[in-house]
mmCIF file of C-alpha atoms in Angstrom:
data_model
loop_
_atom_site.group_PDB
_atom_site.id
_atom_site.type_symbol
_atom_site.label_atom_id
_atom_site.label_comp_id
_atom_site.label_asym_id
_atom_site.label_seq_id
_atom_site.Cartn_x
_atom_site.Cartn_y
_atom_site.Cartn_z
ATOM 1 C CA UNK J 27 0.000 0.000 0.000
ATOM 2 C CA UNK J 28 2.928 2.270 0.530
ATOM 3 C CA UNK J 29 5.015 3.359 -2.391
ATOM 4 C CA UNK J 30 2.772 3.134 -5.425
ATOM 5 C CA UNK J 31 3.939 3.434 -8.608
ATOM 6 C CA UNK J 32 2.851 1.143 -10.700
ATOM 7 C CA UNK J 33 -0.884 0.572 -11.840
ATOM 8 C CA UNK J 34 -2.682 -1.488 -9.217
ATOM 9 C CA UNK J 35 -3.881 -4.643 -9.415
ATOM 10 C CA UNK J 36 -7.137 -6.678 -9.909
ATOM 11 C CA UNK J 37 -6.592 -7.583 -6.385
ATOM 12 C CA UNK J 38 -7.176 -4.064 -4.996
ATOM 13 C CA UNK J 39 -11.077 -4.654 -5.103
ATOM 14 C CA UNK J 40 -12.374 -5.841 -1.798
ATOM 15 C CA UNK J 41 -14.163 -5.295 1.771
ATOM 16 C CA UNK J 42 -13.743 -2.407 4.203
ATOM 17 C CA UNK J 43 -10.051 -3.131 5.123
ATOM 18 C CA UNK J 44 -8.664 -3.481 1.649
ATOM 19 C CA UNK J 45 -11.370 0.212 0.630
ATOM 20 C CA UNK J 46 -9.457 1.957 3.662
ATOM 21 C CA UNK J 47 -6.294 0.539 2.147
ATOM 22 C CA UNK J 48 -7.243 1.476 -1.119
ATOM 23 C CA UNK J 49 -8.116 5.482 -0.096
ATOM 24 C CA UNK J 50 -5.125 6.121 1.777
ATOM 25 C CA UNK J 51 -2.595 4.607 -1.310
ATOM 26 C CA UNK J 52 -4.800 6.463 -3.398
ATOM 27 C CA UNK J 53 -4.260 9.836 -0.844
ATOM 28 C CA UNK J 54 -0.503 8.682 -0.959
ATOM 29 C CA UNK J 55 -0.303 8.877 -3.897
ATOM 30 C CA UNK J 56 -2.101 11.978 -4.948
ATOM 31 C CA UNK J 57 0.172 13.934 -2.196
ATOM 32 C CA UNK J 58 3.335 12.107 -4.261
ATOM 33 C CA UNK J 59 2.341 13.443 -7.634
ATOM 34 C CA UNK J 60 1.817 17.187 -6.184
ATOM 35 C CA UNK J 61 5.406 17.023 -4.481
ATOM 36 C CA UNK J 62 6.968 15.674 -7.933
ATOM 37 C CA UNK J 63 5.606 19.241 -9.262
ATOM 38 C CA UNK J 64 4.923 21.702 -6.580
ATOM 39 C CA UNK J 65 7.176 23.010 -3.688
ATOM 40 C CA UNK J 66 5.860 22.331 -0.504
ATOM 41 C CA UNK J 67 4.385 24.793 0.899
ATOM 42 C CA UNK J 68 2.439 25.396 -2.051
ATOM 43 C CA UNK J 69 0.224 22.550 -1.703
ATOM 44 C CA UNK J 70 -2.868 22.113 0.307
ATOM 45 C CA UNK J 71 -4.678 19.380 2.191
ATOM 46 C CA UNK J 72 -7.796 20.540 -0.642
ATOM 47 C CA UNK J 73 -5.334 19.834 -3.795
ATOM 48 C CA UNK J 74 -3.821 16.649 -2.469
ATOM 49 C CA UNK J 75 -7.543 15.506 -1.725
ATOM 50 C CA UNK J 76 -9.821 16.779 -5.139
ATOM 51 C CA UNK J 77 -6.411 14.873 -6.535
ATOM 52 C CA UNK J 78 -7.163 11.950 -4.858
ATOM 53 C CA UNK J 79 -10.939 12.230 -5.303
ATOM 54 C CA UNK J 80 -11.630 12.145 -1.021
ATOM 55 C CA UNK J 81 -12.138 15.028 1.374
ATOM 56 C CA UNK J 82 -9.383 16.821 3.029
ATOM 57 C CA UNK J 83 -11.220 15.443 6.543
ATOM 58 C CA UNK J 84 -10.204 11.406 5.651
ATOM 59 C CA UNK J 85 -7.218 12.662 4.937
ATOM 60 C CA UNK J 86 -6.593 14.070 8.414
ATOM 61 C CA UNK J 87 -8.729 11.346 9.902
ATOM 62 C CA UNK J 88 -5.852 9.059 8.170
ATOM 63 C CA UNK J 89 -2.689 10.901 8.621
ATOM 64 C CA UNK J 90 -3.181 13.511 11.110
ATOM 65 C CA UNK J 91 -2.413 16.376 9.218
ATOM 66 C CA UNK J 92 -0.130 17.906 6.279
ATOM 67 C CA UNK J 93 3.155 17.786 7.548
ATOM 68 C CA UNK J 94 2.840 13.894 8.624
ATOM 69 C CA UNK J 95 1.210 13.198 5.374
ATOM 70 C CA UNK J 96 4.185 14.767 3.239
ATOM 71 C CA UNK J 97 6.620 13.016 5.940
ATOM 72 C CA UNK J 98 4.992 9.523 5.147
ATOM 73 C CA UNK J 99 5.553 10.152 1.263
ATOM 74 C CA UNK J 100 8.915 11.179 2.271
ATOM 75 C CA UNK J 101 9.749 8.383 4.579
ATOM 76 C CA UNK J 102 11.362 4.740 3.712
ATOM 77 C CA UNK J 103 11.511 3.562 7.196
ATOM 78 C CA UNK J 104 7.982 1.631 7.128
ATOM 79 C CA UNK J 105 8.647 -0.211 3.827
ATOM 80 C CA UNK J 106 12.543 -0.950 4.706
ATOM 81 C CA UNK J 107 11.437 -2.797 7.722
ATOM 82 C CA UNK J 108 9.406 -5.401 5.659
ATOM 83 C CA UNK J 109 12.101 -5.456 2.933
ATOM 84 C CA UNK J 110 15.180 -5.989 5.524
ATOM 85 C CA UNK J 111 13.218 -8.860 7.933
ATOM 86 C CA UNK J 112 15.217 -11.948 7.238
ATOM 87 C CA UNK J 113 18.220 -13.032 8.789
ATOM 88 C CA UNK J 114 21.329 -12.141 6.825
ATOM 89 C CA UNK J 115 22.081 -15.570 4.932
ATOM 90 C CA UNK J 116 18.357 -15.603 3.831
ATOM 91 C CA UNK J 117 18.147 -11.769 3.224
ATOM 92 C CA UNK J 118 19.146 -11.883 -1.099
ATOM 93 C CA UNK J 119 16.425 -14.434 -1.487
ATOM 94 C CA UNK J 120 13.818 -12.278 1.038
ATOM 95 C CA UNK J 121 14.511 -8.927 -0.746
ATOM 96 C CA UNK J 122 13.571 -10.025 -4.135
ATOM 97 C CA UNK J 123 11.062 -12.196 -3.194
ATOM 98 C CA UNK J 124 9.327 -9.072 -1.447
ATOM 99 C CA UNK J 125 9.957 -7.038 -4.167
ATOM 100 C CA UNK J 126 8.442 -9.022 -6.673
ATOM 101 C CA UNK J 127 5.699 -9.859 -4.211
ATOM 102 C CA UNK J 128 5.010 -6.194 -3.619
ATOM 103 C CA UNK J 129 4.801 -5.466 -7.275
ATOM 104 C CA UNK J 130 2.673 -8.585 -8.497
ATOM 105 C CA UNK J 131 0.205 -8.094 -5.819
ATOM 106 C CA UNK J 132 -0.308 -4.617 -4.634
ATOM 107 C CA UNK J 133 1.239 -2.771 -8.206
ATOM 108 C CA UNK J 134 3.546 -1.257 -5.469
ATOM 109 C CA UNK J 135 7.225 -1.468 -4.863
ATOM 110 C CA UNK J 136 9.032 -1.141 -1.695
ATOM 111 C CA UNK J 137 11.731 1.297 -2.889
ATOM 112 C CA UNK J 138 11.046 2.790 -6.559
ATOM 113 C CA UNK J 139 9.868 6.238 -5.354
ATOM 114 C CA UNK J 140 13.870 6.983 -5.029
ATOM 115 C CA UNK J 141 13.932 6.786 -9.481
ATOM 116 C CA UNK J 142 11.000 9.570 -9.187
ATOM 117 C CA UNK J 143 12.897 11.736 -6.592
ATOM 118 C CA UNK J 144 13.615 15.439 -8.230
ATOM 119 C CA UNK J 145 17.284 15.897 -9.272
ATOM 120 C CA UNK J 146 17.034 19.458 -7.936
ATOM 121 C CA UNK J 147 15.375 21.252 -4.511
ATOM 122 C CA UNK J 148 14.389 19.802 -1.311
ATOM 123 C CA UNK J 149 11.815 17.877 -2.157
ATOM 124 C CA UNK J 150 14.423 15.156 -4.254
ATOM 125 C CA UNK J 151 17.317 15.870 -1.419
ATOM 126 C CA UNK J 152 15.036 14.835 1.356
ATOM 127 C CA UNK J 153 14.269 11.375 -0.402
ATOM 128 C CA UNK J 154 17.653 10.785 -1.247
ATOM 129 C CA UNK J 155 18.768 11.211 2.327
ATOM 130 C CA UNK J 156 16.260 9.308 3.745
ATOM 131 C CA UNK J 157 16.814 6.854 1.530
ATOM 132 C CA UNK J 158 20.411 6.693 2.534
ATOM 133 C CA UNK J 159 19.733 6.527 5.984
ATOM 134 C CA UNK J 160 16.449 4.493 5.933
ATOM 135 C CA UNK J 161 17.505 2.230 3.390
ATOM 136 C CA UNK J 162 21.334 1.387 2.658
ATOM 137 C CA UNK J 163 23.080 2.574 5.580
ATOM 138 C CA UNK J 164 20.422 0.582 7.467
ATOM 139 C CA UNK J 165 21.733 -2.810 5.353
ATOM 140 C CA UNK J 166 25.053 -1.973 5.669
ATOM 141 C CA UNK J 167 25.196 -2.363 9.147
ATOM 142 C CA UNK J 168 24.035 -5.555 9.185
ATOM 143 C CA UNK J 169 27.057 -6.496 7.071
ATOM 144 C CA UNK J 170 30.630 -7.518 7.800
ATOM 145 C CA UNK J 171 34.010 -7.306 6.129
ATOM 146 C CA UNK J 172 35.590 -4.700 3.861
ATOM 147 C CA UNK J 173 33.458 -1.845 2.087
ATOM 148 C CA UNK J 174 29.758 -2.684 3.994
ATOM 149 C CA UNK J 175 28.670 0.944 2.181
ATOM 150 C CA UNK J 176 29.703 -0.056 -1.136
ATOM 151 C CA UNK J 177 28.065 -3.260 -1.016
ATOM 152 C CA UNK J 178 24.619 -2.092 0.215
ATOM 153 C CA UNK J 179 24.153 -0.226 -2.438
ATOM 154 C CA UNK J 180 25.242 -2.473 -5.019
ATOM 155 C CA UNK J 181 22.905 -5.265 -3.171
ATOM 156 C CA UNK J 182 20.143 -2.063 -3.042
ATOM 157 C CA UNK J 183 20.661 -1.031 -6.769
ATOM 158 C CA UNK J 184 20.237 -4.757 -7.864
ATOM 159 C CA UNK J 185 16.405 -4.514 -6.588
ATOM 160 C CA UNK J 186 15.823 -1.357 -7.619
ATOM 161 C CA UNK J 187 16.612 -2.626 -10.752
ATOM 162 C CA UNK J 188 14.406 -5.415 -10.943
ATOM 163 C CA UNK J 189 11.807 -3.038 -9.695
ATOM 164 C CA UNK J 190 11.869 -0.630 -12.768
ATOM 165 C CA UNK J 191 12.186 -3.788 -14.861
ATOM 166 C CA UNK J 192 9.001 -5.144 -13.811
ATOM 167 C CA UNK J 193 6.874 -2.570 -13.172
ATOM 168 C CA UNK J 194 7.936 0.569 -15.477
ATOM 169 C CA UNK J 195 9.704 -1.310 -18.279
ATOM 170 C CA UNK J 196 7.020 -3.756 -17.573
ATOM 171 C CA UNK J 197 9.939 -6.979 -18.998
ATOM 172 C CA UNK J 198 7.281 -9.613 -20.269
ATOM 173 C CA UNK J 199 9.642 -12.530 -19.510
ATOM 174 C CA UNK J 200 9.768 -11.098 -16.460
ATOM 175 C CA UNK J 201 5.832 -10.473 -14.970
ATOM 176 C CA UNK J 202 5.453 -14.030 -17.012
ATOM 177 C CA UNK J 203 7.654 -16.103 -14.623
ATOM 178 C CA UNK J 204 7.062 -17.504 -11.054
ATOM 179 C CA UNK J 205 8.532 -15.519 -8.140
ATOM 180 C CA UNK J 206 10.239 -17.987 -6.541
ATOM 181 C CA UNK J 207 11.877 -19.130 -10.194
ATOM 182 C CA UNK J 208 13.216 -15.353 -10.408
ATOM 183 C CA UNK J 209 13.992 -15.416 -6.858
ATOM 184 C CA UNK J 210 16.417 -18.863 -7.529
ATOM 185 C CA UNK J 211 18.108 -16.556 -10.524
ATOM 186 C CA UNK J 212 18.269 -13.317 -9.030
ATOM 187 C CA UNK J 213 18.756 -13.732 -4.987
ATOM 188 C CA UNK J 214 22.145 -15.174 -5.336
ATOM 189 C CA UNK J 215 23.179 -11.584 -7.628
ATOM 190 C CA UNK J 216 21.717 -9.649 -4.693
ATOM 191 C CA UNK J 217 23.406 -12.165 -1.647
ATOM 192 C CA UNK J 218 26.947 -12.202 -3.248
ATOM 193 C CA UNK J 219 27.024 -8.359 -2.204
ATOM 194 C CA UNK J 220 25.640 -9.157 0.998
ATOM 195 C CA UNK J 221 28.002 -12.281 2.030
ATOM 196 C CA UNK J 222 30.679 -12.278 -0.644
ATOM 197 C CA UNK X 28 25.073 12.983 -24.745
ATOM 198 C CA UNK X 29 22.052 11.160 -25.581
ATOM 199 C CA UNK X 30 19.746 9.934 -22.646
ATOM 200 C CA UNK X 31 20.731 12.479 -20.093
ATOM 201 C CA UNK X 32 19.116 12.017 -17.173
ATOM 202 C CA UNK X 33 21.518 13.525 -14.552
ATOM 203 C CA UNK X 34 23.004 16.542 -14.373
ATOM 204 C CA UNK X 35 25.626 17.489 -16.295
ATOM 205 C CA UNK X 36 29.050 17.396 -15.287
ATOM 206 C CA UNK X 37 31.944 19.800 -15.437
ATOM 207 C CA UNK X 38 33.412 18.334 -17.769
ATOM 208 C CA UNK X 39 30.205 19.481 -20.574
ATOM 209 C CA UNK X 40 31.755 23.319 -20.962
ATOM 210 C CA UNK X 41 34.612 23.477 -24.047
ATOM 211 C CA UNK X 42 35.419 24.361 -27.188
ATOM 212 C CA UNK X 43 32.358 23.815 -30.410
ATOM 213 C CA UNK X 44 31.589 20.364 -30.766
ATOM 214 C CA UNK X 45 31.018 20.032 -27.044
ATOM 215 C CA UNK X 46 28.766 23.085 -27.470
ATOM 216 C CA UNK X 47 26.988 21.640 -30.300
ATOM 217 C CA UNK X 48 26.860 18.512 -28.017
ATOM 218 C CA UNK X 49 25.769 20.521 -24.647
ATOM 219 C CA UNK X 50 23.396 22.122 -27.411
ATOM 220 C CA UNK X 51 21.623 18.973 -28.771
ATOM 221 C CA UNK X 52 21.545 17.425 -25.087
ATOM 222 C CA UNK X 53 19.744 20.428 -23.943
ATOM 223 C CA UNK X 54 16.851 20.005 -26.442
ATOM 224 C CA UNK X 55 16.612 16.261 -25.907
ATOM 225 C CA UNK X 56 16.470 17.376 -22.517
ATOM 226 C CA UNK X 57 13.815 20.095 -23.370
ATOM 227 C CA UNK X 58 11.600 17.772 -25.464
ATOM 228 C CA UNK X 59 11.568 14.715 -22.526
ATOM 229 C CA UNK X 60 10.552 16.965 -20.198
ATOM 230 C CA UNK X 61 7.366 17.936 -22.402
ATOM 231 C CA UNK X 62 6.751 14.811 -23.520
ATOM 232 C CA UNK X 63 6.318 13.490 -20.019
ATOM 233 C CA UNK X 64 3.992 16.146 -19.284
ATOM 234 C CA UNK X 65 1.854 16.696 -22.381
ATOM 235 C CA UNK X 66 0.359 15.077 -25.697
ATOM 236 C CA UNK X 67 2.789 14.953 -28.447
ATOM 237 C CA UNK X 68 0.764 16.854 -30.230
ATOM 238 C CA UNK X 69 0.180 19.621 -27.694
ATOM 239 C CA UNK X 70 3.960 20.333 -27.877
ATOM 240 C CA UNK X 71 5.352 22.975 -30.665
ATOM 241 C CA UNK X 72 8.589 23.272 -31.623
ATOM 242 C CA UNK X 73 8.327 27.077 -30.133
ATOM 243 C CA UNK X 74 7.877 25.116 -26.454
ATOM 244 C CA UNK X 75 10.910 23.069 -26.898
ATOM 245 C CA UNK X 76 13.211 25.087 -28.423
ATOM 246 C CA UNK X 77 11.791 28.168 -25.348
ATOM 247 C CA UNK X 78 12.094 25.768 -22.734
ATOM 248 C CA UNK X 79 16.076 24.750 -23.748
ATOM 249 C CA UNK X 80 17.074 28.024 -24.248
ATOM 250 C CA UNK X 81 17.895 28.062 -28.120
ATOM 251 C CA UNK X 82 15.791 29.254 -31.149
ATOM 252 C CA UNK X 83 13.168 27.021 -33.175
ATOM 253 C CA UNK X 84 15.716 27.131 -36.398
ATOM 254 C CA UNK X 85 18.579 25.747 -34.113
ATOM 255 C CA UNK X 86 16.474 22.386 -33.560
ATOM 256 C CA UNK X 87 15.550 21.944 -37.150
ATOM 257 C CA UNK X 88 19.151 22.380 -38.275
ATOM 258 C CA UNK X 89 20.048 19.726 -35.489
ATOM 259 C CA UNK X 90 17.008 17.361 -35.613
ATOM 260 C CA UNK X 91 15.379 17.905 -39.009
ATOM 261 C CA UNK X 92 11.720 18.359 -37.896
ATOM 262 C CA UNK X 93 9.334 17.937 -34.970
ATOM 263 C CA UNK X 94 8.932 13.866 -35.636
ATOM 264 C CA UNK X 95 12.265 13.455 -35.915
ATOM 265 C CA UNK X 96 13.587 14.801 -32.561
ATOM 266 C CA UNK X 97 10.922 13.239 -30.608
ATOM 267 C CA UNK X 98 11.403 9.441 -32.529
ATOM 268 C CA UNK X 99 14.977 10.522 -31.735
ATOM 269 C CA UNK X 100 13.533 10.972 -27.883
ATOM 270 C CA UNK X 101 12.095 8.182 -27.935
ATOM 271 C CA UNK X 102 14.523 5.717 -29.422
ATOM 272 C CA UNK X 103 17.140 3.701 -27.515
ATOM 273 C CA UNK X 104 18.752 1.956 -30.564
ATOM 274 C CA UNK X 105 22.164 4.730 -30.828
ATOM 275 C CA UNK X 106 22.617 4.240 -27.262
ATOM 276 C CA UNK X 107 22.238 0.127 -27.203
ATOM 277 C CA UNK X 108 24.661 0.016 -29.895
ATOM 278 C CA UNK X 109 27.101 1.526 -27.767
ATOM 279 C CA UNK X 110 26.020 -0.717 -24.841
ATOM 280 C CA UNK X 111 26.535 -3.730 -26.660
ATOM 281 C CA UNK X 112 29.620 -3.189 -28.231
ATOM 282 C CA UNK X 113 31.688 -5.808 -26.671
ATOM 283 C CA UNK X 114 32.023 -9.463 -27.334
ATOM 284 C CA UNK X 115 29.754 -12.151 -24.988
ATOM 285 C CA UNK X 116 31.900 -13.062 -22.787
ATOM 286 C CA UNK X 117 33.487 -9.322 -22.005
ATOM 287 C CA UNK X 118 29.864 -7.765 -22.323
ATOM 288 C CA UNK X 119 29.043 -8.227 -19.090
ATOM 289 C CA UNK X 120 31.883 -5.608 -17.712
ATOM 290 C CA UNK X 121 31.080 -3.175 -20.876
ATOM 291 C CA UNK X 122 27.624 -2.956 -19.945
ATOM 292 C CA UNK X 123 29.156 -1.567 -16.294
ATOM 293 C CA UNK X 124 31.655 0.315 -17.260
ATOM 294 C CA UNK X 125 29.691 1.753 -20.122
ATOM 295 C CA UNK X 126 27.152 2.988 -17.820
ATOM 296 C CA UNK X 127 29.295 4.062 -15.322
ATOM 297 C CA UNK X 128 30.941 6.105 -17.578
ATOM 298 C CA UNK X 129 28.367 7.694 -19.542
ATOM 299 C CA UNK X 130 26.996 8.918 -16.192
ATOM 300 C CA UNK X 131 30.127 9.802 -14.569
ATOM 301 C CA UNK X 132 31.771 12.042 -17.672
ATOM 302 C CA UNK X 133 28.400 12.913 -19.460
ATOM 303 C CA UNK X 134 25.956 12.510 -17.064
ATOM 304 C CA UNK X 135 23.769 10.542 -18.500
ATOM 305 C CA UNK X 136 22.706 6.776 -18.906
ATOM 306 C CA UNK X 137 21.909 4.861 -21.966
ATOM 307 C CA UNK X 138 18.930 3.141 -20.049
ATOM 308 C CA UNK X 139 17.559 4.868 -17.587
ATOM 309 C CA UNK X 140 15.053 7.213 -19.402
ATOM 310 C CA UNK X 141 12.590 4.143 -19.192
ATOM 311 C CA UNK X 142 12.885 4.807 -15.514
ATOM 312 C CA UNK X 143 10.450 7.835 -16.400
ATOM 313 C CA UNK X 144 8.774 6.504 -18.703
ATOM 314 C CA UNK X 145 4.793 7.341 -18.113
ATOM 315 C CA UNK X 146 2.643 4.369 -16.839
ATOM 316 C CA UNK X 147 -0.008 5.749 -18.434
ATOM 317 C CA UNK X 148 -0.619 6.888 -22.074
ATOM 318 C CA UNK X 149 0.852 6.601 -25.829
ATOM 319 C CA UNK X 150 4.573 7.879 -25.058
ATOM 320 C CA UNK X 151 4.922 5.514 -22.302
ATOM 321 C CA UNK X 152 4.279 1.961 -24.626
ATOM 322 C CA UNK X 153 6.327 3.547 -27.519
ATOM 323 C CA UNK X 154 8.829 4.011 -25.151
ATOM 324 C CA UNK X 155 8.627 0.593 -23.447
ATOM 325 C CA UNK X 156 8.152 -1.046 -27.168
ATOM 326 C CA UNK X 157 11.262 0.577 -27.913
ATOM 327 C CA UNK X 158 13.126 -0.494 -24.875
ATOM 328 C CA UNK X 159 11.785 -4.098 -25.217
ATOM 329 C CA UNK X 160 12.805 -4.544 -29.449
ATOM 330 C CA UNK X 161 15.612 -2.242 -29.345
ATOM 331 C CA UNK X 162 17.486 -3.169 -25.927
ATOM 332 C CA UNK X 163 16.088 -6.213 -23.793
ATOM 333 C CA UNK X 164 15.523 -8.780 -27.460
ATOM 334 C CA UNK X 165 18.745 -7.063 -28.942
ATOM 335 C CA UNK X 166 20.384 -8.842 -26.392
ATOM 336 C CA UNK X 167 18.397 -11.925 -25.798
ATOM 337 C CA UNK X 168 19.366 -12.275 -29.665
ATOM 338 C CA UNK X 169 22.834 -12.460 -28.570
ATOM 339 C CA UNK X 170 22.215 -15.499 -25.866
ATOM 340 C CA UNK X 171 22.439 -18.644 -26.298
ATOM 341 C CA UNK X 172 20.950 -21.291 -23.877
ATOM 342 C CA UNK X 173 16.744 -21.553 -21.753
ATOM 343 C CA UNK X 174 15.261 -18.437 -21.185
ATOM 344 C CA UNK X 175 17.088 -16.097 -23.571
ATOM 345 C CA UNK X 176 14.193 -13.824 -22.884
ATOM 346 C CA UNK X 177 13.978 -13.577 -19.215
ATOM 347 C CA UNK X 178 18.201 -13.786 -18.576
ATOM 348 C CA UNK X 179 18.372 -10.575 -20.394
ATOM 349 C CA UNK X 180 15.558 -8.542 -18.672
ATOM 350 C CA UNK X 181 17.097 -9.334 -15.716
ATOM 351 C CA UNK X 182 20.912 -8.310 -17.100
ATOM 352 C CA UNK X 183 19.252 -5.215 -17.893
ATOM 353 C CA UNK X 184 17.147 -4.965 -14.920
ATOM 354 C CA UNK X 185 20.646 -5.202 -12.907
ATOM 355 C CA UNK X 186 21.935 -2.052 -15.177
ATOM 356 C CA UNK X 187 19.301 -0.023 -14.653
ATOM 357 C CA UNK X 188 19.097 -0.178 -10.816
ATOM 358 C CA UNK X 189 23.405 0.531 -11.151
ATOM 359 C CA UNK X 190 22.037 3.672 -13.265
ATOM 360 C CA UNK X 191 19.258 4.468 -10.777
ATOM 361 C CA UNK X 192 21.782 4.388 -6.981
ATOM 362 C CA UNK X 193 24.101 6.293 -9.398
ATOM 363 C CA UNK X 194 22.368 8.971 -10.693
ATOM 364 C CA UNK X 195 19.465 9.652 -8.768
ATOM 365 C CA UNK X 196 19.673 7.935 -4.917
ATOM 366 C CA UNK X 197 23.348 8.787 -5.868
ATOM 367 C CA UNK X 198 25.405 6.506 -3.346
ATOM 368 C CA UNK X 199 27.935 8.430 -1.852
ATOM 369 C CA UNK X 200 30.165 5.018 -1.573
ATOM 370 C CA UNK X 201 28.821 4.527 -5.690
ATOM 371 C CA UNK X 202 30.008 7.578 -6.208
ATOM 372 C CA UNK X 203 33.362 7.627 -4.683
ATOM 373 C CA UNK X 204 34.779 4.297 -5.936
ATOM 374 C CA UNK X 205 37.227 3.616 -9.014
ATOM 375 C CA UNK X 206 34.748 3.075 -12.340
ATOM 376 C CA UNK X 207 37.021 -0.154 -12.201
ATOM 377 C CA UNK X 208 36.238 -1.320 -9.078
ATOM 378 C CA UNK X 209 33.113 -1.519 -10.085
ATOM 379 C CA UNK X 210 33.017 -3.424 -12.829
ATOM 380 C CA UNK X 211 34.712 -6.412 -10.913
ATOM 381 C CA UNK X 212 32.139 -6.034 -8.414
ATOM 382 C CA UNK X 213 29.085 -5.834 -10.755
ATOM 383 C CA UNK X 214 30.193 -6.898 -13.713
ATOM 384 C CA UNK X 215 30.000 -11.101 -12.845
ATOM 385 C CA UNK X 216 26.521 -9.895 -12.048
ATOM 386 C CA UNK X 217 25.536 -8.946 -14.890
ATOM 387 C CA UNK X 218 27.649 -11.688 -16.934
ATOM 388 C CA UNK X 219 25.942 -14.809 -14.677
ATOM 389 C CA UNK X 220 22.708 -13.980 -16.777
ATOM 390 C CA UNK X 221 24.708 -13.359 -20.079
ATOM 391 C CA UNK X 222 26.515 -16.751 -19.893
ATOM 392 C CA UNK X 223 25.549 -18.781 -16.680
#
């Protein structure tokens, strides 16, 4: 539900949990598309909600108000947690598995709003630190030996990789095969940064 | 000089060709940025040529007319050439270096303009028919072995998260290493799907 950016899925459709779900990804992701084009403090709760087709009330009853909204778009810390829970021999495997999980099912991926992030202004330099520290510094301290940094983001680039290749280059070999046949192929790429 | 994606490096300002260069990138520039935001048809020559900086006559004398710059937007096949370029069993290390390179001297990427490719919309399947006939089954062409298909998607998939931490999250430890470094640390990545 976090991190949109890809169309959603069949699977979207559904009771009250999965309709709550549903409104907030699509207030997410309304409040995204505003801060790709608008600074800031030029955006208000009403645009981010006629956007999202909801009124600026759900949107505070869901994320309190503006500035925790904008911080949640902002923020990696939710979705690193679910990409980074596996123990470290296991983790290659894990990440692309939840990657390709994330995309299949919710037409979401756990990372990809870094390729949208500006190249210039705060907006983009907010995202890019907090991907640093929410995302790749966080792996590289769970890993030993020589260069830890280096190899995070290597191991990190790999999956945003296969990210972009499945769900903005949309690779048709790709969304044709089974995850855990792409996770054989592709976890031991993303592992031999992580345990070389 | 195509593809650019990044901002441009120091090394852009010199003597004419490099302006004609800096020149032509800048309206390839211009005309991606208006093609992800409006119809191709909405866009005159008068926008792009306003919106680079340079006069409506400098773009035909570089691109020809309208059609032509934005096929020329919208076509990867000048930059896989270059990406390919090496024999099988070195290609793996090209791709990396090639990359690598393009981004760190020219700021660009051969690839990553799929990366912003719109999910919605005419421009966005041109551009991901492109990518797929002109890139990803260029170089399935060139395997040998199951799943030509799928081995290259994911080859490329690795490239264009390398192109993504590079120029947009922009790892500081990415950043910092030796181009060749690099290439022995992602380049048997990359190969293991060329040649496994």
């Amino acid at each position: 539900m976090r991190a949109v950016s890809t169309p959603p899925t069949a699977s979207d459709a559904a009771p009250a949990r999965r309709d709550a779900e549903a409104t907030k990804a699509a207030i997410l992701r309304s409040a995204r598309y505003l801060l790709a084009r608008h600074a800031h403090t030029d955006i208000t709760l009403k645009d981010v909600a006629e956007r999202a087709g909801v009124s600026p009330p759900l949107i505070l009853k869901y994320f309190g108000n503006k500035d925790a909204l904008f911080a949640r778009v902002m923020s990696f810390e939710a979705d690193a947690e679910a990409l980074l829970d596996a123990p470290l021999p296991e983790l290659g495997r894990h990440m692309v598995r939840h990657v390709l999980e994330s995309q299949s099912e919710r037409g979401a991926d756990p990372l990809l709003r870094i390729a949208f992030a500006p190249l210039h202004g705060e907006q983009g330099d907010i995202l890019r630190a907090n991907f640093r520290t929410q995302v790749t510094e966080l792996l590289a301290d769970r890993l030993t030996g020589p260069d830890t940094g280096l190899r995070a983001e290597l191991a990190v680039g790999t999956l945003l990789g296969l990210g972009v290749m499945y769900g903005i280059a949309r690779g048709p070999h790709l969304r044709a095969s089974a995850i855990e046949d792409i996770v054989d192929r592709y976890g031991p790429l993303v592992q031999a940064q992580l345990t070389p």
